[in-house]
Tab-separated table of N, CA and C in Angstrom:
chain	number	residue	atom	x	y	z
A	1	UNK	N	38.307	-61.120	25.693
A	1	UNK	CA	39.490	-60.044	26.172
A	1	UNK	C	39.516	-58.640	25.684
A	2	UNK	N	39.132	-58.776	24.231
A	2	UNK	CA	38.708	-57.258	24.084
A	2	UNK	C	37.814	-56.515	24.527
A	3	UNK	N	36.789	-57.244	24.436
A	3	UNK	CA	35.366	-56.254	24.858
A	3	UNK	C	36.082	-55.587	26.233
A	4	UNK	N	36.059	-56.316	26.854
A	4	UNK	CA	37.078	-55.904	28.506
A	4	UNK	C	37.771	-54.612	28.414
A	5	UNK	N	38.418	-54.351	27.326
A	5	UNK	CA	39.021	-53.530	27.097
A	5	UNK	C	38.558	-52.503	26.913
A	6	UNK	N	37.573	-52.725	25.584
A	6	UNK	CA	36.753	-51.708	25.000
A	6	UNK	C	36.143	-51.045	26.398
A	7	UNK	N	35.578	-52.093	26.938
A	7	UNK	CA	34.410	-51.007	27.971
A	7	UNK	C	35.693	-50.183	29.053
A	8	UNK	N	36.406	-50.927	29.266
A	8	UNK	CA	37.698	-49.728	30.191
A	8	UNK	C	37.585	-48.337	29.779
A	9	UNK	N	38.299	-48.429	28.119
A	9	UNK	CA	38.186	-47.365	27.142
A	9	UNK	C	36.845	-46.638	27.286
A	10	UNK	N	35.913	-46.589	27.211
A	10	UNK	CA	34.180	-46.183	27.441
A	10	UNK	C	34.571	-45.669	28.706
A	11	UNK	N	34.635	-46.692	29.372
A	11	UNK	CA	34.307	-45.698	31.179
A	11	UNK	C	35.231	-44.566	31.283
A	12	UNK	N	36.552	-44.310	30.677
A	12	UNK	CA	37.627	-43.470	30.855
A	12	UNK	C	37.572	-42.512	29.710
A	13	UNK	N	36.702	-42.375	28.973
A	13	UNK	CA	36.458	-41.494	27.779
A	13	UNK	C	35.033	-40.574	28.567
A	14	UNK	N	34.345	-41.577	29.414
A	14	UNK	CA	32.955	-40.836	30.046
A	14	UNK	C	33.897	-40.079	31.292
A	15	UNK	N	34.974	-40.723	31.902
A	15	UNK	CA	35.120	-39.660	32.945
A	15	UNK	C	36.064	-38.751	32.458
A	16	UNK	N	36.201	-38.611	31.236
A	16	UNK	CA	36.953	-37.346	30.869
A	16	UNK	C	35.665	-36.365	30.263
A	17	UNK	N	35.143	-37.235	29.466
A	17	UNK	CA	34.118	-35.897	29.312
A	17	UNK	C	33.491	-35.489	30.471
A	18	UNK	N	33.026	-36.222	31.058
A	18	UNK	CA	32.598	-35.629	32.988
A	18	UNK	C	33.553	-34.648	33.358
A	19	UNK	N	34.845	-35.047	33.252
A	19	UNK	CA	36.074	-34.151	33.777
A	19	UNK	C	35.704	-32.248	33.316
A	20	UNK	N	35.762	-32.766	31.721
A	20	UNK	CA	35.358	-31.778	30.928
A	20	UNK	C	34.312	-31.052	31.179
A	21	UNK	N	32.986	-31.382	31.205
A	21	UNK	CA	31.881	-30.770	32.046
A	21	UNK	C	32.324	-30.082	33.283
A	22	UNK	N	33.004	-30.826	33.973
A	22	UNK	CA	33.119	-29.964	35.389
A	22	UNK	C	34.466	-28.504	35.450
A	23	UNK	N	34.752	-29.013	34.709
A	23	UNK	CA	35.657	-27.855	33.823
A	23	UNK	C	37.215	-28.094	34.524
A	24	UNK	N	37.421	-29.733	34.916
A	24	UNK	CA	38.537	-29.755	35.400
A	24	UNK	C	40.012	-30.519	33.940
A	25	UNK	N	40.953	-29.810	33.745
A	25	UNK	CA	41.558	-29.513	32.941
A	25	UNK	C	42.304	-31.276	33.068
A	26	UNK	N	42.681	-31.185	34.257
A	26	UNK	CA	44.087	-31.942	34.643
A	26	UNK	C	43.415	-33.144	34.686
A	27	UNK	N	42.012	-33.700	35.158
A	27	UNK	CA	41.247	-35.290	35.057
A	27	UNK	C	40.955	-35.240	33.837
A	28	UNK	N	40.832	-33.916	33.075
A	28	UNK	CA	40.247	-34.494	31.769
A	28	UNK	C	41.337	-35.484	30.663
A	29	UNK	N	42.905	-34.705	31.233
A	29	UNK	CA	43.904	-35.252	30.386
A	29	UNK	C	44.151	-36.658	30.924
A	30	UNK	N	43.718	-36.641	32.524
A	30	UNK	CA	44.361	-37.992	32.866
A	30	UNK	C	43.048	-39.247	31.975
A	31	UNK	N	41.998	-38.567	32.595
A	31	UNK	CA	41.108	-39.784	31.910
A	31	UNK	C	41.156	-40.545	30.212
A	32	UNK	N	41.571	-38.996	29.469
A	32	UNK	CA	41.908	-39.318	28.281
A	32	UNK	C	42.986	-39.935	27.761
A	33	UNK	N	43.855	-40.105	28.568
A	33	UNK	CA	45.664	-40.964	28.407
A	33	UNK	C	45.073	-42.316	29.031
A	34	UNK	N	44.715	-42.046	30.171
A	34	UNK	CA	43.688	-43.176	30.416
A	34	UNK	C	43.169	-43.965	29.256
A	35	UNK	N	42.075	-43.781	28.716
A	35	UNK	CA	41.369	-43.699	27.797
A	35	UNK	C	41.886	-44.529	26.456
A	36	UNK	N	42.916	-43.573	26.183
A	36	UNK	CA	43.778	-44.135	24.835
A	36	UNK	C	44.773	-45.058	25.130
A	37	UNK	N	45.499	-45.200	26.316
A	37	UNK	CA	46.381	-46.390	26.806
A	37	UNK	C	45.718	-47.463	26.602
A	38	UNK	N	44.147	-47.489	27.194
A	38	UNK	CA	43.264	-49.022	27.436
A	38	UNK	C	43.067	-49.362	25.762
A	39	UNK	N	42.801	-48.784	24.935
A	39	UNK	CA	42.695	-48.652	23.298
A	39	UNK	C	43.228	-49.161	22.831
A	40	UNK	N	44.849	-49.033	23.024
A	40	UNK	CA	45.907	-49.150	22.803
A	40	UNK	C	46.544	-50.686	23.136
A	41	UNK	N	45.945	-51.179	24.400
A	41	UNK	CA	46.129	-52.279	24.370
A	41	UNK	C	45.213	-53.548	24.264
A	42	UNK	N	43.476	-53.118	24.058
A	42	UNK	CA	42.548	-54.173	23.597
A	42	UNK	C	43.280	-54.311	21.989
A	43	UNK	N	44.012	-53.303	21.218
A	43	UNK	CA	44.154	-53.079	19.909
A	43	UNK	C	45.414	-54.523	19.545
A	44	UNK	N	46.513	-54.271	20.580
A	44	UNK	CA	47.111	-55.009	20.909
A	44	UNK	C	47.171	-56.609	21.321
A	45	UNK	N	46.194	-56.585	22.392
A	45	UNK	CA	45.696	-57.607	22.613
A	45	UNK	C	45.349	-58.584	21.741
A	46	UNK	N	44.435	-58.018	20.680
A	46	UNK	CA	43.393	-58.708	19.915
A	46	UNK	C	44.240	-58.822	18.366
A	47	UNK	N	45.711	-58.232	18.053
A	47	UNK	CA	46.531	-58.629	17.726
A	47	UNK	C	47.610	-59.898	17.693
A	48	UNK	N	47.845	-59.841	19.240
A	48	UNK	CA	48.224	-60.915	19.652
A	48	UNK	C	47.504	-62.235	19.458
A	49	UNK	N	46.290	-62.364	19.971
A	49	UNK	CA	45.355	-63.352	19.503
A	49	UNK	C	45.068	-63.985	18.793
A	50	UNK	N	45.023	-63.000	17.278
A	50	UNK	CA	44.844	-63.280	16.112
A	50	UNK	C	45.958	-63.564	15.940
A	51	UNK	N	47.161	-63.549	16.286
A	51	UNK	CA	48.583	-64.366	15.320
A	51	UNK	C	48.269	-65.538	16.286
A	52	UNK	N	48.220	-65.643	17.713
A	52	UNK	CA	48.513	-66.928	18.143
A	52	UNK	C	47.697	-67.843	17.367
A	53	UNK	N	46.343	-67.958	17.034
A	53	UNK	CA	45.499	-68.467	16.617
A	53	UNK	C	45.937	-68.979	15.115
A	54	UNK	N	46.614	-67.930	14.243
A	54	UNK	CA	46.640	-68.237	12.944
A	54	UNK	C	48.267	-69.280	13.000
A	55	UNK	N	49.022	-69.019	13.856
A	55	UNK	CA	49.806	-69.830	13.975
A	55	UNK	C	49.554	-71.017	14.050
A	56	UNK	N	48.657	-71.546	15.085
A	56	UNK	CA	48.204	-72.584	15.542
A	56	UNK	C	47.443	-73.481	14.125
A	57	UNK	N	47.346	-72.533	13.223
A	57	UNK	CA	46.576	-73.480	11.999
A	57	UNK	C	44.745	-72.859	11.869
A	58	UNK	N	44.404	-72.293	13.207
A	58	UNK	CA	43.020	-71.647	12.921
A	58	UNK	C	42.909	-70.767	12.179
A	59	UNK	N	41.728	-70.814	11.209
A	59	UNK	CA	41.385	-69.687	10.255
A	59	UNK	C	40.575	-69.293	10.535
A	60	UNK	N	40.365	-67.821	10.427
A	60	UNK	CA	39.362	-66.983	10.657
A	60	UNK	C	38.953	-65.897	9.734
């Protein structure tokens, strides 16, 4: 699950870089915000999965 969100984050950051290359400031900020949001979701989904495994008794 985390890998999917990280791929989405990379795609959004690539979109932000392309928008900056084209000179579109609005699209740059939209893609950058979406990328940061996807990175935040990836981080929290990983922490949630780790906590669920910990409370089930599985160590890693």
